[in-house]
Amino acid sequence: MTCGNCGGFFDIEGKLQTIGKLEQELAQPGFWDDRVRAVSTTQKLERLTSEVEKLQNLRQRIQDLEELSTLTPETDEASWNEMLQQCGSLQKEFAEYELSYQLSGPYDHFGAILTLHAGAGGVDAQDWTRMLFRMYVRYAEQKGWKCRVIEEAIGQEAGIKRVMVEIQGDPAYGFLKAESGVHRLVRISPFDAEKMRHTSFALCEVIPLLSADSDIEIRDEDIEVDTFRSSGHGGQSVNTTDSAVRIRHQPTGIVVTCQNERSQRQNREFALSMLKAKIAHQKEQERVAHERALRGEHHSAEWGAQIRSYVLHPYQLVKDHRTGVERNDPDAVLEGDLDPFVTAWLSRKER
């Protein structure tokens, strides 16, 4: 990889011109009169600015490595080995950027709200949900994204019944949407005295992280808002007032709740943002389903249609049933090494 053959792909100059135009737009009188448009513009500006900073850093490191390679003697084996390692790291970053550049969804560069539900399998399924939660937190940490637990229901014996996590970072939703679906675990149960093999299931749901000011329109007459007394993770008290909020969207039947924030106003704002995200996600799913129907495809969203299997016994294998990608190191996968699965799914989807 040389800087000469990736400069056009980066198009930093073109992005800087777009940033300049957006900054001029922000400086116009009355810019905030249309709040929805203003929020969309500022988010685009923030995303482009962050993207340019990353690209400038990547381009500079490539140039530095090129220059160093011309100055290093062929006999300096240690330096060449170090440069090869740096080149491998740069190639990985470049490939990841190239993939994120291809993301075409309207919310792909937004953060995400990831929710895990324990399925069939009792306490084993709850422990499996805990393992998946840890896996996604590790993955987010590797990407430099920030995680915050919004809601969590702890299992009585072990594990997690349900957990909702806010993940901030670009492109968290674009990558994590590849994880939506049922995940299946096969292992010797640590909760079975007879050490029998058990199969457990957990459902992963991913929606974009939208603000209450996003451009999804929700009419006041279309929602029902209820308030109730909130409780913290595992039933701990958060507030002695009716600060928790439940919103039902009548046209779609979607219901969202939020009780993690300290005030009713904060809970209402976050619940509205979740509602908008779920409406946007539903519309996207309907569009995809319509396209599949036109192509004569069928996709089941039932619990039996698992997207990935993790087998820890009698052999070790992680297999994605959509792309066919297989890994024989489940420990590494459960530590957050998800890139091979995400990349394969996105590459297949974006073709």
mmCIF file of N, CA and C in Angstrom, residues 53-118:
data_model
loop_
_atom_site.group_PDB
_atom_site.id
_atom_site.type_symbol
_atom_site.label_atom_id
_atom_site.label_comp_id
_atom_site.label_asym_id
_atom_site.label_seq_id
_atom_site.Cartn_x
_atom_site.Cartn_y
_atom_site.Cartn_z
ATOM 1 N N GLU A 53 -10.062 13.977 10.103
ATOM 2 C CA GLU A 53 -8.958 13.853 11.057
ATOM 3 C C GLU A 53 -8.355 12.446 11.007
ATOM 4 N N LYS A 54 -9.219 11.428 10.947
ATOM 5 C CA LYS A 54 -8.733 10.047 10.871
ATOM 6 C C LYS A 54 -7.968 9.805 9.571
ATOM 7 N N LEU A 55 -8.504 10.324 8.461
ATOM 8 C CA LEU A 55 -7.870 10.106 7.163
ATOM 9 C C LEU A 55 -6.535 10.830 7.057
ATOM 10 N N GLN A 56 -6.470 12.049 7.590
ATOM 11 C CA GLN A 56 -5.210 12.789 7.568
ATOM 12 C C GLN A 56 -4.145 12.051 8.374
ATOM 13 N N ASN A 57 -4.564 11.502 9.513
ATOM 14 C CA ASN A 57 -3.636 10.741 10.347
ATOM 15 C C ASN A 57 -3.163 9.483 9.629
ATOM 16 N N LEU A 58 -4.102 8.788 8.979
ATOM 17 C CA LEU A 58 -3.755 7.563 8.259
ATOM 18 C C LEU A 58 -2.834 7.866 7.080
ATOM 19 N N ARG A 59 -3.136 8.914 6.328
ATOM 20 C CA ARG A 59 -2.304 9.285 5.181
ATOM 21 C C ARG A 59 -0.906 9.674 5.628
ATOM 22 N N GLN A 60 -0.792 10.425 6.737
ATOM 23 C CA GLN A 60 0.509 10.848 7.229
ATOM 24 C C GLN A 60 1.350 9.653 7.660
ATOM 25 N N ARG A 61 0.714 8.678 8.310
ATOM 26 C CA ARG A 61 1.449 7.490 8.749
ATOM 27 C C ARG A 61 1.929 6.662 7.559
ATOM 28 N N ILE A 62 1.128 6.621 6.496
ATOM 29 C CA ILE A 62 1.554 5.912 5.279
ATOM 30 C C ILE A 62 2.754 6.623 4.653
ATOM 31 N N GLN A 63 2.691 7.959 4.595
ATOM 32 C CA GLN A 63 3.803 8.734 4.033
ATOM 33 C C GLN A 63 5.072 8.548 4.861
ATOM 34 N N ASP A 64 4.925 8.553 6.192
ATOM 35 C CA ASP A 64 6.086 8.370 7.066
ATOM 36 C C ASP A 64 6.716 6.996 6.850
ATOM 37 N N LEU A 65 5.871 5.981 6.692
ATOM 38 C CA LEU A 65 6.380 4.627 6.494
ATOM 39 C C LEU A 65 7.081 4.499 5.142
ATOM 40 N N GLU A 66 6.530 5.150 4.114
ATOM 41 C CA GLU A 66 7.170 5.144 2.793
ATOM 42 C C GLU A 66 8.555 5.794 2.860
ATOM 43 N N GLU A 67 8.611 6.929 3.549
ATOM 44 C CA GLU A 67 9.889 7.649 3.655
ATOM 45 C C GLU A 67 10.908 6.833 4.437
ATOM 46 N N LEU A 68 10.438 6.205 5.528
ATOM 47 C CA LEU A 68 11.341 5.395 6.349
ATOM 48 C C LEU A 68 11.884 4.207 5.562
ATOM 49 N N SER A 69 11.056 3.633 4.696
ATOM 50 C CA SER A 69 11.494 2.464 3.919
ATOM 51 C C SER A 69 12.599 2.825 2.928
ATOM 52 N N THR A 70 12.594 4.065 2.437
ATOM 53 C CA THR A 70 13.637 4.483 1.486
ATOM 54 C C THR A 70 14.957 4.775 2.188
ATOM 55 N N LEU A 71 14.904 5.024 3.504
ATOM 56 C CA LEU A 71 16.111 5.374 4.257
ATOM 57 C C LEU A 71 16.705 4.197 5.017
ATOM 58 N N THR A 72 15.974 3.093 5.101
ATOM 59 C CA THR A 72 16.431 1.954 5.903
ATOM 60 C C THR A 72 17.273 0.995 5.061
ATOM 61 N N PRO A 73 18.474 0.659 5.524
ATOM 62 C CA PRO A 73 19.326 -0.293 4.780
ATOM 63 C C PRO A 73 18.664 -1.670 4.705
ATOM 64 N N GLU A 74 18.913 -2.381 3.602
ATOM 65 C CA GLU A 74 18.321 -3.707 3.426
ATOM 66 C C GLU A 74 18.806 -4.690 4.485
ATOM 67 N N THR A 75 19.974 -4.413 5.062
ATOM 68 C CA THR A 75 20.545 -5.332 6.058
ATOM 69 C C THR A 75 19.941 -5.138 7.449
ATOM 70 N N ASP A 76 19.173 -4.074 7.651
ATOM 71 C CA ASP A 76 18.581 -3.794 8.968
ATOM 72 C C ASP A 76 17.288 -4.603 9.123
ATOM 73 N N GLU A 77 17.458 -5.882 9.444
ATOM 74 C CA GLU A 77 16.318 -6.806 9.486
ATOM 75 C C GLU A 77 15.290 -6.411 10.544
ATOM 76 N N ALA A 78 15.758 -5.959 11.709
ATOM 77 C CA ALA A 78 14.839 -5.602 12.794
ATOM 78 C C ALA A 78 13.921 -4.451 12.386
ATOM 79 N N SER A 79 14.491 -3.442 11.729
ATOM 80 C CA SER A 79 13.687 -2.292 11.301
ATOM 81 C C SER A 79 12.668 -2.696 10.243
ATOM 82 N N TRP A 80 13.085 -3.577 9.322
ATOM 83 C CA TRP A 80 12.162 -4.018 8.273
ATOM 84 C C TRP A 80 11.011 -4.844 8.856
ATOM 85 N N ASN A 81 11.314 -5.666 9.853
ATOM 86 C CA ASN A 81 10.252 -6.444 10.509
ATOM 87 C C ASN A 81 9.251 -5.523 11.203
ATOM 88 N N GLU A 82 9.774 -4.481 11.852
ATOM 89 C CA GLU A 82 8.893 -3.521 12.522
ATOM 90 C C GLU A 82 8.030 -2.775 11.504
ATOM 91 N N MET A 83 8.631 -2.411 10.363
ATOM 92 C CA MET A 83 7.863 -1.710 9.328
ATOM 93 C C MET A 83 6.785 -2.612 8.723
ATOM 94 N N LEU A 84 7.090 -3.906 8.601
ATOM 95 C CA LEU A 84 6.093 -4.846 8.088
ATOM 96 C C LEU A 84 4.901 -4.937 9.036
ATOM 97 N N GLN A 85 5.181 -4.918 10.333
ATOM 98 C CA GLN A 85 4.097 -4.939 11.318
ATOM 99 C C GLN A 85 3.247 -3.675 11.211
ATOM 100 N N GLN A 86 3.918 -2.525 11.067
ATOM 101 C CA GLN A 86 3.190 -1.263 10.919
ATOM 102 C C GLN A 86 2.356 -1.267 9.638
ATOM 103 N N CYS A 87 2.918 -1.830 8.574
ATOM 104 C CA CYS A 87 2.201 -1.895 7.298
ATOM 105 C C CYS A 87 0.949 -2.759 7.431
ATOM 106 N N GLY A 88 1.069 -3.878 8.155
ATOM 107 C CA GLY A 88 -0.086 -4.740 8.372
ATOM 108 C C GLY A 88 -1.179 -4.030 9.142
ATOM 109 N N SER A 89 -0.776 -3.253 10.150
ATOM 110 C CA SER A 89 -1.749 -2.490 10.932
ATOM 111 C C SER A 89 -2.441 -1.434 10.076
ATOM 112 N N LEU A 90 -1.657 -0.748 9.228
ATOM 113 C CA LEU A 90 -2.229 0.278 8.348
ATOM 114 C C LEU A 90 -3.181 -0.329 7.322
ATOM 115 N N GLN A 91 -2.820 -1.485 6.802
ATOM 116 C CA GLN A 91 -3.692 -2.154 5.832
ATOM 117 C C GLN A 91 -5.025 -2.532 6.470
ATOM 118 N N LYS A 92 -4.981 -2.971 7.732
ATOM 119 C CA LYS A 92 -6.211 -3.325 8.440
ATOM 120 C C LYS A 92 -7.086 -2.089 8.633
ATOM 121 N N GLU A 93 -6.468 -0.968 9.034
ATOM 122 C CA GLU A 93 -7.222 0.277 9.213
ATOM 123 C C GLU A 93 -7.804 0.755 7.885
ATOM 124 N N PHE A 94 -6.998 0.640 6.826
ATOM 125 C CA PHE A 94 -7.450 1.076 5.508
ATOM 126 C C PHE A 94 -8.641 0.240 5.044
ATOM 127 N N ALA A 95 -8.560 -1.086 5.262
ATOM 128 C CA ALA A 95 -9.652 -1.976 4.855
ATOM 129 C C ALA A 95 -10.924 -1.659 5.631
ATOM 130 N N GLU A 96 -10.765 -1.348 6.920
ATOM 131 C CA GLU A 96 -11.937 -1.008 7.736
ATOM 132 C C GLU A 96 -12.562 0.299 7.270
ATOM 133 N N TYR A 97 -11.708 1.277 6.942
ATOM 134 C CA TYR A 97 -12.254 2.542 6.446
ATOM 135 C C TYR A 97 -12.947 2.334 5.106
ATOM 136 N N GLU A 98 -12.327 1.523 4.235
ATOM 137 C CA GLU A 98 -12.918 1.259 2.926
ATOM 138 C C GLU A 98 -14.303 0.636 3.084
ATOM 139 N N LEU A 99 -14.436 -0.261 4.067
ATOM 140 C CA LEU A 99 -15.722 -0.908 4.307
ATOM 141 C C LEU A 99 -16.740 0.095 4.832
ATOM 142 N N SER A 100 -16.325 0.923 5.801
ATOM 143 C CA SER A 100 -17.253 1.912 6.360
ATOM 144 C C SER A 100 -17.639 2.951 5.317
ATOM 145 N N TYR A 101 -16.731 3.224 4.369
ATOM 146 C CA TYR A 101 -17.010 4.184 3.300
ATOM 147 C C TYR A 101 -18.133 3.676 2.400
ATOM 148 N N GLN A 102 -18.244 2.352 2.300
ATOM 149 C CA GLN A 102 -19.251 1.757 1.430
ATOM 150 C C GLN A 102 -20.635 1.689 2.086
ATOM 151 N N LEU A 103 -20.714 1.935 3.389
ATOM 152 C CA LEU A 103 -22.004 1.867 4.073
ATOM 153 C C LEU A 103 -22.955 2.890 3.467
ATOM 154 N N SER A 104 -24.128 2.430 3.084
ATOM 155 C CA SER A 104 -25.039 3.299 2.335
ATOM 156 C C SER A 104 -26.334 3.608 3.065
ATOM 157 N N GLY A 105 -26.556 2.992 4.227
ATOM 158 C CA GLY A 105 -27.799 3.219 4.956
ATOM 159 C C GLY A 105 -27.859 4.620 5.542
ATOM 160 N N PRO A 106 -29.062 5.171 5.709
ATOM 161 C CA PRO A 106 -29.187 6.546 6.214
ATOM 162 C C PRO A 106 -28.688 6.723 7.644
ATOM 163 N N TYR A 107 -28.622 5.634 8.419
ATOM 164 C CA TYR A 107 -28.202 5.744 9.819
ATOM 165 C C TYR A 107 -26.927 4.953 10.107
ATOM 166 N N ASP A 108 -26.242 4.499 9.063
ATOM 167 C CA ASP A 108 -25.083 3.631 9.260
ATOM 168 C C ASP A 108 -23.957 4.296 10.044
ATOM 169 N N HIS A 109 -23.840 5.606 9.950
ATOM 170 C CA HIS A 109 -22.755 6.294 10.649
ATOM 171 C C HIS A 109 -23.193 6.843 12.007
ATOM 172 N N PHE A 110 -24.336 6.376 12.487
ATOM 173 C CA PHE A 110 -24.825 6.770 13.807
ATOM 174 C C PHE A 110 -24.343 5.760 14.852
ATOM 175 N N GLY A 111 -24.550 6.118 16.110
ATOM 176 C CA GLY A 111 -24.351 5.163 17.185
ATOM 177 C C GLY A 111 -25.451 4.114 17.141
ATOM 178 N N ALA A 112 -25.468 3.237 18.147
ATOM 179 C CA ALA A 112 -26.440 2.142 18.141
ATOM 180 C C ALA A 112 -26.973 1.880 19.543
ATOM 181 N N ILE A 113 -28.176 1.321 19.588
ATOM 182 C CA ILE A 113 -28.725 0.763 20.818
ATOM 183 C C ILE A 113 -28.837 -0.738 20.595
ATOM 184 N N LEU A 114 -28.077 -1.495 21.367
ATOM 185 C CA LEU A 114 -28.035 -2.945 21.231
ATOM 186 C C LEU A 114 -28.752 -3.574 22.419
ATOM 187 N N THR A 115 -29.717 -4.452 22.141
ATOM 188 C CA THR A 115 -30.492 -5.117 23.187
ATOM 189 C C THR A 115 -30.344 -6.622 23.044
ATOM 190 N N LEU A 116 -30.069 -7.289 24.164
ATOM 191 C CA LEU A 116 -29.947 -8.744 24.191
ATOM 192 C C LEU A 116 -31.051 -9.329 25.059
ATOM 193 N N HIS A 117 -31.707 -10.385 24.567
ATOM 194 C CA HIS A 117 -32.767 -11.076 25.296
ATOM 195 C C HIS A 117 -32.383 -12.545 25.445
ATOM 196 N N ALA A 118 -32.460 -13.071 26.664
ATOM 197 C CA ALA A 118 -32.252 -14.501 26.862
ATOM 198 C C ALA A 118 -33.420 -15.264 26.259
#
